[in-house]
């Protein structure tokens, strides 16, 4: 739901009532992950998506029904081969969707939701934990959690339940992840009785591209398309210019290793080294391979790769650290042009992020969608 924060915050500011349908669990192959949402206002306006089109019409009607009767409910949609016109997922998976109405009121739950949407709409980190499976009296209850542990709202029930929910939400927020967590009604972290959906809204992950070359310009565009905050860094001011990289969020003129040592990175950051010059590459990669980032890739031929590895070993880089290096950078797509090369790099970044193989899906038995969240189980609908 937080991916619709900008629109929903505007609706609240305008005093509009609405209902939100949120994917809370998936099984098998499903088009949208937990947290994906469709919102419908009282005047029938719809934004977002929960299935890519398969069940959107039925979910839209359920949102209108929720606005009329004020009930929060969970519905399951799956594949039906008995009726060609039945509502279901053509991909063969199953999804549970929670449909909840949100009126303009002053309850603590409404206040927590409104605050979470406001924080997310302004680009600040926040997590929203909601009960998506459990007793009817708790279903849909929510608590907002900030990175420092400050919170608003509450789940009710046992006094330890909020403390557990806040701790779980804060952990997922720190990791920048959305997922489900199973807890007990008494607040213990043993599965049993309650399922929480924790949605995390965090600033976009960083992509830092080192080397202001034509391949970098194409990679910047690919990075922006994937939702990264993209920085271009090069020590040569004549090449690191806004004219050459109009799509970059930041352009930094500095020695790459010096900039990397002074800037913020985290477990979602990807580093793409396109400098192709040992005087830049070796000190930069020595620094990069010791950082807890998501991806480190370096451009160059196989001959360059072997020479680079030798130099890195001489610089003190361990074999374990060296094993993290993606070089030559990118997947084998037969790429030639800067745009094709950027596509191969972007494809490898996506595969590394989700555990993909990079092989064709045709003839493959591996799952199309990999579940990397806390729980892949489907609780029974309420």
Tab-separated table of N, CA and C in Angstrom, residues 169-294:
chain	number	residue	atom	x	y	z
A	169	UNK	N	8.914	-4.995	12.690
A	169	UNK	CA	8.798	-3.978	11.646
A	169	UNK	C	10.086	-3.180	11.510
A	170	UNK	N	10.691	-2.872	12.641
A	170	UNK	CA	11.941	-2.103	12.602
A	170	UNK	C	13.052	-2.905	11.927
A	171	UNK	N	13.099	-4.227	12.178
A	171	UNK	CA	14.118	-5.075	11.551
A	171	UNK	C	13.934	-5.116	10.034
A	172	UNK	N	12.696	-5.243	9.575
A	172	UNK	CA	12.451	-5.264	8.132
A	172	UNK	C	12.708	-3.898	7.509
A	173	UNK	N	12.394	-2.842	8.244
A	173	UNK	CA	12.661	-1.495	7.743
A	173	UNK	C	14.158	-1.272	7.581
A	174	UNK	N	14.945	-1.733	8.538
A	174	UNK	CA	16.399	-1.594	8.448
A	174	UNK	C	16.938	-2.288	7.194
A	175	UNK	N	16.304	-3.402	6.813
A	175	UNK	CA	16.735	-4.153	5.636
A	175	UNK	C	16.080	-3.643	4.359
A	176	UNK	N	15.135	-2.699	4.480
A	176	UNK	CA	14.443	-2.178	3.306
A	176	UNK	C	13.554	-3.206	2.650
A	177	UNK	N	12.960	-4.124	3.452
A	177	UNK	CA	12.183	-5.218	2.902
A	177	UNK	C	10.728	-5.154	3.328
A	178	UNK	N	9.862	-5.738	2.504
A	178	UNK	CA	8.465	-5.960	2.834
A	178	UNK	C	8.261	-7.457	2.989
A	179	UNK	N	7.512	-7.875	4.017
A	179	UNK	CA	7.315	-9.301	4.223
A	179	UNK	C	6.286	-9.583	5.286
A	180	UNK	N	5.936	-10.860	5.434
A	180	UNK	CA	4.996	-11.278	6.460
A	180	UNK	C	5.737	-11.918	7.614
A	181	UNK	N	5.191	-11.750	8.802
A	181	UNK	CA	5.778	-12.285	10.026
A	181	UNK	C	4.669	-12.972	10.810
A	182	UNK	N	4.927	-14.195	11.261
A	182	UNK	CA	3.957	-14.924	12.060
A	182	UNK	C	4.331	-14.829	13.535
A	183	UNK	N	3.353	-14.439	14.351
A	183	UNK	CA	3.567	-14.309	15.796
A	183	UNK	C	2.353	-14.887	16.513
A	184	UNK	N	2.467	-14.982	17.822
A	184	UNK	CA	1.346	-15.427	18.638
A	184	UNK	C	0.598	-14.221	19.185
A	185	UNK	N	-0.645	-14.468	19.573
A	185	UNK	CA	-1.460	-13.364	20.077
A	185	UNK	C	-0.908	-12.776	21.369
A	186	UNK	N	-0.127	-13.564	22.105
A	186	UNK	CA	0.430	-13.040	23.353
A	186	UNK	C	1.701	-12.234	23.131
A	187	UNK	N	2.088	-12.042	21.840
A	187	UNK	CA	3.257	-11.234	21.535
A	187	UNK	C	4.544	-12.016	21.412
A	188	UNK	N	4.526	-13.321	21.690
A	188	UNK	CA	5.737	-14.116	21.508
A	188	UNK	C	6.017	-14.277	20.026
A	189	UNK	N	7.264	-14.531	19.692
A	189	UNK	CA	7.651	-14.605	18.295
A	189	UNK	C	7.511	-16.014	17.733
A	190	UNK	N	6.820	-16.869	18.444
A	190	UNK	CA	6.539	-18.207	17.923
A	190	UNK	C	5.321	-18.127	17.002
A	191	UNK	N	5.378	-18.747	15.828
A	191	UNK	CA	4.223	-18.707	14.915
A	191	UNK	C	2.977	-19.278	15.584
A	192	UNK	N	1.864	-18.631	15.337
A	192	UNK	CA	0.622	-19.144	15.894
A	192	UNK	C	-0.380	-18.059	16.186
A	193	UNK	N	-1.389	-17.949	15.355
A	193	UNK	CA	-2.506	-17.063	15.651
A	193	UNK	C	-2.569	-15.795	14.839
A	194	UNK	N	-1.434	-15.144	14.616
A	194	UNK	CA	-1.453	-13.863	13.908
A	194	UNK	C	-0.410	-13.848	12.793
A	195	UNK	N	-0.784	-13.223	11.701
A	195	UNK	CA	0.175	-12.924	10.641
A	195	UNK	C	0.173	-11.423	10.416
A	196	UNK	N	1.365	-10.834	10.445
A	196	UNK	CA	1.521	-9.401	10.202
A	196	UNK	C	2.140	-9.194	8.829
A	197	UNK	N	1.609	-8.265	8.084
A	197	UNK	CA	2.261	-7.796	6.868
A	197	UNK	C	2.988	-6.512	7.221
A	198	UNK	N	4.288	-6.515	7.031
A	198	UNK	CA	5.096	-5.325	7.291
A	198	UNK	C	5.533	-4.749	5.958
A	199	UNK	N	5.064	-3.549	5.661
A	199	UNK	CA	5.458	-2.847	4.437
A	199	UNK	C	6.502	-1.796	4.784
A	200	UNK	N	7.611	-1.818	4.070
A	200	UNK	CA	8.679	-0.847	4.298
A	200	UNK	C	8.750	0.130	3.143
A	201	UNK	N	8.762	1.403	3.470
A	201	UNK	CA	8.989	2.451	2.473
A	201	UNK	C	10.336	3.085	2.792
A	202	UNK	N	11.270	2.947	1.894
A	202	UNK	CA	12.623	3.469	2.100
A	202	UNK	C	13.040	4.254	0.864
A	203	UNK	N	14.009	5.155	1.014
A	203	UNK	CA	14.519	5.863	-0.166
A	203	UNK	C	15.038	4.857	-1.191
A	204	UNK	N	15.052	5.220	-2.462
A	204	UNK	CA	15.514	4.275	-3.479
A	204	UNK	C	16.955	3.849	-3.241
A	205	UNK	N	17.308	2.626	-3.610
A	205	UNK	CA	18.691	2.170	-3.453
A	205	UNK	C	19.624	2.939	-4.373
A	206	UNK	N	20.902	2.927	-4.056
A	206	UNK	CA	21.885	3.672	-4.833
A	206	UNK	C	22.561	2.803	-5.878
A	207	UNK	N	22.780	3.373	-7.033
A	207	UNK	CA	23.679	2.817	-8.042
A	207	UNK	C	24.769	3.858	-8.257
A	208	UNK	N	26.020	3.473	-8.043
A	208	UNK	CA	27.134	4.384	-8.294
A	208	UNK	C	27.909	3.850	-9.488
A	209	UNK	N	27.989	4.659	-10.529
A	209	UNK	CA	28.679	4.291	-11.763
A	209	UNK	C	29.999	5.041	-11.802
A	210	UNK	N	31.088	4.309	-11.811
A	210	UNK	CA	32.416	4.914	-11.849
A	210	UNK	C	32.971	4.843	-13.270
A	211	UNK	N	33.290	6.014	-13.814
A	211	UNK	CA	33.788	6.085	-15.182
A	211	UNK	C	32.801	6.784	-16.092
A	212	UNK	N	33.113	8.014	-16.493
A	212	UNK	CA	32.198	8.828	-17.294
A	212	UNK	C	32.404	8.546	-18.784
A	213	UNK	N	31.995	7.345	-19.211
A	213	UNK	CA	32.151	6.944	-20.602
A	213	UNK	C	30.778	6.762	-21.231
A	214	UNK	N	30.741	6.493	-22.548
A	214	UNK	CA	29.453	6.379	-23.221
A	214	UNK	C	28.648	5.191	-22.698
A	215	UNK	N	29.304	4.112	-22.305
A	215	UNK	CA	28.588	2.987	-21.716
A	215	UNK	C	27.914	3.405	-20.410
A	216	UNK	N	28.552	4.319	-19.678
A	216	UNK	CA	27.990	4.790	-18.412
A	216	UNK	C	26.690	5.551	-18.642
A	217	UNK	N	26.622	6.334	-19.712
A	217	UNK	CA	25.405	7.098	-19.994
A	217	UNK	C	24.223	6.158	-20.198
A	218	UNK	N	24.449	5.059	-20.914
A	218	UNK	CA	23.376	4.083	-21.126
A	218	UNK	C	23.020	3.377	-19.823
A	219	UNK	N	24.018	3.064	-18.994
A	219	UNK	CA	23.757	2.389	-17.728
A	219	UNK	C	22.999	3.295	-16.760
A	220	UNK	N	23.275	4.582	-16.802
A	220	UNK	CA	22.528	5.526	-15.969
A	220	UNK	C	21.039	5.440	-16.296
A	221	UNK	N	20.713	5.422	-17.589
A	221	UNK	CA	19.303	5.345	-17.988
A	221	UNK	C	18.675	4.037	-17.526
A	222	UNK	N	19.423	2.932	-17.640
A	222	UNK	CA	18.906	1.647	-17.185
A	222	UNK	C	18.707	1.646	-15.669
A	223	UNK	N	19.648	2.234	-14.937
A	223	UNK	CA	19.528	2.304	-13.491
A	223	UNK	C	18.321	3.106	-13.039
A	224	UNK	N	18.068	4.218	-13.698
A	224	UNK	CA	16.891	5.023	-13.370
A	224	UNK	C	15.617	4.244	-13.663
A	225	UNK	N	15.609	3.491	-14.766
A	225	UNK	CA	14.443	2.682	-15.124
A	225	UNK	C	14.156	1.644	-14.035
A	226	UNK	N	15.207	1.102	-13.422
A	226	UNK	CA	15.044	0.098	-12.370
A	226	UNK	C	14.740	0.708	-11.008
A	227	UNK	N	14.734	2.033	-10.915
A	227	UNK	CA	14.356	2.688	-9.671
A	227	UNK	C	15.506	3.067	-8.762
A	228	UNK	N	16.737	3.067	-9.279
A	228	UNK	CA	17.888	3.433	-8.460
A	228	UNK	C	18.098	4.951	-8.454
A	229	UNK	N	18.691	5.421	-7.364
A	229	UNK	CA	19.232	6.777	-7.305
A	229	UNK	C	20.654	6.675	-7.848
A	230	UNK	N	20.907	7.273	-9.009
A	230	UNK	CA	22.140	7.003	-9.753
A	230	UNK	C	23.130	8.152	-9.630
A	231	UNK	N	24.355	7.802	-9.237
A	231	UNK	CA	25.466	8.748	-9.153
A	231	UNK	C	26.537	8.339	-10.148
A	232	UNK	N	27.065	9.317	-10.876
A	232	UNK	CA	28.213	9.099	-11.762
A	232	UNK	C	29.417	9.768	-11.128
A	233	UNK	N	30.519	9.014	-11.017
A	233	UNK	CA	31.737	9.553	-10.417
A	233	UNK	C	32.912	9.338	-11.361
A	234	UNK	N	33.697	10.402	-11.574
A	234	UNK	CA	34.901	10.320	-12.400
A	234	UNK	C	35.848	11.426	-11.954
A	235	UNK	N	37.134	11.156	-11.996
A	235	UNK	CA	38.123	12.147	-11.566
A	235	UNK	C	38.387	13.205	-12.626
A	236	UNK	N	37.824	13.030	-13.825
A	236	UNK	CA	38.117	13.928	-14.948
A	236	UNK	C	36.946	14.883	-15.179
A	237	UNK	N	37.071	16.146	-14.814
A	237	UNK	CA	35.944	17.081	-14.918
A	237	UNK	C	35.483	17.320	-16.348
A	238	UNK	N	36.340	17.125	-17.322
A	238	UNK	CA	35.935	17.360	-18.703
A	238	UNK	C	34.907	16.330	-19.168
A	239	UNK	N	34.896	15.150	-18.534
A	239	UNK	CA	33.958	14.101	-18.941
A	239	UNK	C	32.746	13.982	-18.007
A	240	UNK	N	32.942	14.269	-16.733
A	240	UNK	CA	31.844	14.148	-15.767
A	240	UNK	C	31.035	15.436	-15.755
A	241	UNK	N	30.140	15.564	-16.735
A	241	UNK	CA	29.353	16.790	-16.891
A	241	UNK	C	27.868	16.468	-16.993
A	242	UNK	N	27.054	17.439	-16.653
A	242	UNK	CA	25.606	17.284	-16.752
A	242	UNK	C	25.161	17.128	-18.201
A	243	UNK	N	25.874	17.743	-19.120
A	243	UNK	CA	25.522	17.615	-20.534
A	243	UNK	C	25.634	16.167	-20.987
A	244	UNK	N	26.669	15.464	-20.529
A	244	UNK	CA	26.875	14.079	-20.948
A	244	UNK	C	25.992	13.099	-20.172
A	245	UNK	N	25.559	13.497	-18.952
A	245	UNK	CA	24.758	12.593	-18.124
A	245	UNK	C	23.525	13.316	-17.583
A	246	UNK	N	22.605	13.698	-18.475
A	246	UNK	CA	21.436	14.454	-18.035
A	246	UNK	C	20.490	13.661	-17.136
A	247	UNK	N	20.547	12.321	-17.187
A	247	UNK	CA	19.614	11.494	-16.412
A	247	UNK	C	20.135	11.144	-15.019
A	248	UNK	N	21.388	11.439	-14.725
A	248	UNK	CA	21.961	11.082	-13.430
A	248	UNK	C	21.391	11.965	-12.321
A	249	UNK	N	21.214	11.386	-11.150
A	249	UNK	CA	20.777	12.168	-9.997
A	249	UNK	C	21.913	13.018	-9.448
A	250	UNK	N	23.128	12.479	-9.518
A	250	UNK	CA	24.304	13.199	-9.026
A	250	UNK	C	25.478	12.957	-9.969
A	251	UNK	N	26.314	13.975	-10.110
A	251	UNK	CA	27.564	13.833	-10.847
A	251	UNK	C	28.676	14.333	-9.940
A	252	UNK	N	29.646	13.469	-9.679
A	252	UNK	CA	30.709	13.774	-8.720
A	252	UNK	C	32.052	13.749	-9.439
A	253	UNK	N	32.822	14.819	-9.275
A	253	UNK	CA	34.184	14.864	-9.805
A	253	UNK	C	35.134	14.623	-8.638
A	254	UNK	N	35.689	13.412	-8.603
A	254	UNK	CA	36.585	13.035	-7.508
A	254	UNK	C	37.249	11.717	-7.894
A	255	UNK	N	38.353	11.412	-7.234
A	255	UNK	CA	38.951	10.099	-7.433
A	255	UNK	C	37.977	9.055	-6.913
A	256	UNK	N	37.673	8.029	-7.704
A	256	UNK	CA	36.623	7.065	-7.333
A	256	UNK	C	36.795	6.460	-5.951
A	257	UNK	N	37.996	5.990	-5.595
A	257	UNK	CA	38.158	5.342	-4.295
A	257	UNK	C	37.966	6.318	-3.147
A	258	UNK	N	38.349	7.566	-3.376
A	258	UNK	CA	38.196	8.571	-2.329
A	258	UNK	C	36.716	8.892	-2.115
A	259	UNK	N	35.983	9.010	-3.217
A	259	UNK	CA	34.552	9.278	-3.087
A	259	UNK	C	33.831	8.107	-2.422
A	260	UNK	N	34.154	6.877	-2.842
A	260	UNK	CA	33.489	5.711	-2.266
A	260	UNK	C	33.753	5.616	-0.769
A	261	UNK	N	34.936	5.984	-0.342
A	261	UNK	CA	35.254	5.923	1.075
A	261	UNK	C	34.551	6.967	1.911
A	262	UNK	N	33.987	8.003	1.264
A	262	UNK	CA	33.366	9.099	2.010
A	262	UNK	C	31.850	9.147	1.880
A	263	UNK	N	31.275	8.357	0.964
A	263	UNK	CA	29.836	8.430	0.726
A	263	UNK	C	29.122	7.286	1.432
A	264	UNK	N	27.800	7.414	1.580
A	264	UNK	CA	27.001	6.399	2.271
A	264	UNK	C	26.621	5.270	1.318
A	265	UNK	N	26.791	4.043	1.774
A	265	UNK	CA	26.336	2.865	1.044
A	265	UNK	C	25.639	1.941	2.027
A	266	UNK	N	24.868	0.983	1.503
A	266	UNK	CA	24.224	-0.003	2.367
A	266	UNK	C	24.086	-1.314	1.615
A	267	UNK	N	23.327	-2.229	2.190
A	267	UNK	CA	23.201	-3.553	1.608
A	267	UNK	C	22.424	-3.612	0.318
A	268	UNK	N	21.851	-2.477	-0.127
A	268	UNK	CA	21.130	-2.454	-1.408
A	268	UNK	C	21.927	-1.756	-2.508
A	269	UNK	N	23.057	-1.168	-2.158
A	269	UNK	CA	23.842	-0.375	-3.104
A	269	UNK	C	24.510	-1.260	-4.151
A	270	UNK	N	24.506	-0.808	-5.415
A	270	UNK	CA	25.238	-1.502	-6.472
A	270	UNK	C	26.335	-0.580	-6.994
A	271	UNK	N	27.514	-1.158	-7.193
A	271	UNK	CA	28.680	-0.405	-7.654
A	271	UNK	C	29.120	-0.959	-9.008
A	272	UNK	N	29.144	-0.104	-10.012
A	272	UNK	CA	29.509	-0.514	-11.367
A	272	UNK	C	30.775	0.243	-11.781
A	273	UNK	N	31.859	-0.488	-11.939
A	273	UNK	CA	33.163	0.107	-12.228
A	273	UNK	C	33.432	-0.014	-13.727
A	274	UNK	N	33.317	1.104	-14.416
A	274	UNK	CA	33.505	1.127	-15.869
A	274	UNK	C	34.760	1.911	-16.258
A	275	UNK	N	35.593	2.242	-15.277
A	275	UNK	CA	36.760	3.093	-15.533
A	275	UNK	C	37.774	2.415	-16.463
A	276	UNK	N	37.939	1.097	-16.317
A	276	UNK	CA	38.786	0.335	-17.252
A	276	UNK	C	40.215	0.860	-17.269
A	277	UNK	N	40.682	1.278	-16.095
A	277	UNK	CA	42.016	1.844	-15.974
A	277	UNK	C	42.546	1.448	-14.600
A	278	UNK	N	43.702	0.753	-14.581
A	278	UNK	CA	44.206	0.186	-13.333
A	278	UNK	C	44.432	1.238	-12.250
A	279	UNK	N	44.828	2.444	-12.637
A	279	UNK	CA	45.120	3.441	-11.593
A	279	UNK	C	43.845	3.870	-10.866
A	280	UNK	N	42.692	3.707	-11.541
A	280	UNK	CA	41.406	3.947	-10.881
A	280	UNK	C	40.856	2.653	-10.285
A	281	UNK	N	40.903	1.573	-11.072
A	281	UNK	CA	40.230	0.326	-10.697
A	281	UNK	C	40.757	-0.284	-9.404
A	282	UNK	N	42.079	-0.391	-9.260
A	282	UNK	CA	42.632	-1.164	-8.154
A	282	UNK	C	42.322	-0.540	-6.793
A	283	UNK	N	42.603	0.745	-6.577
A	283	UNK	CA	42.233	1.315	-5.266
A	283	UNK	C	40.727	1.334	-5.041
A	284	UNK	N	39.962	1.533	-6.118
A	284	UNK	CA	38.501	1.565	-5.984
A	284	UNK	C	37.953	0.193	-5.601
A	285	UNK	N	38.357	-0.850	-6.316
A	285	UNK	CA	37.841	-2.183	-6.043
A	285	UNK	C	38.352	-2.718	-4.709
A	286	UNK	N	39.556	-2.334	-4.318
A	286	UNK	CA	40.057	-2.728	-3.000
A	286	UNK	C	39.127	-2.219	-1.907
A	287	UNK	N	38.638	-1.009	-2.084
A	287	UNK	CA	37.680	-0.426	-1.141
A	287	UNK	C	36.307	-1.078	-1.291
A	288	UNK	N	35.855	-1.230	-2.534
A	288	UNK	CA	34.495	-1.700	-2.799
A	288	UNK	C	34.253	-3.115	-2.303
A	289	UNK	N	35.217	-4.006	-2.516
A	289	UNK	CA	35.026	-5.412	-2.182
A	289	UNK	C	35.023	-5.675	-0.677
A	290	UNK	N	35.301	-4.657	0.109
A	290	UNK	CA	35.264	-4.789	1.567
A	290	UNK	C	34.042	-4.111	2.179
A	291	UNK	N	33.163	-3.603	1.325
A	291	UNK	CA	31.947	-2.957	1.796
A	291	UNK	C	30.769	-3.932	1.717
A	292	UNK	N	29.814	-3.850	2.657
A	292	UNK	CA	28.638	-4.730	2.630
A	292	UNK	C	27.574	-4.233	1.657
A	293	UNK	N	27.922	-4.193	0.365
A	293	UNK	CA	26.994	-3.738	-0.666
A	293	UNK	C	26.414	-4.937	-1.403
A	294	UNK	N	25.395	-4.688	-2.230
A	294	UNK	CA	24.686	-5.777	-2.904
A	294	UNK	C	25.431	-6.321	-4.104
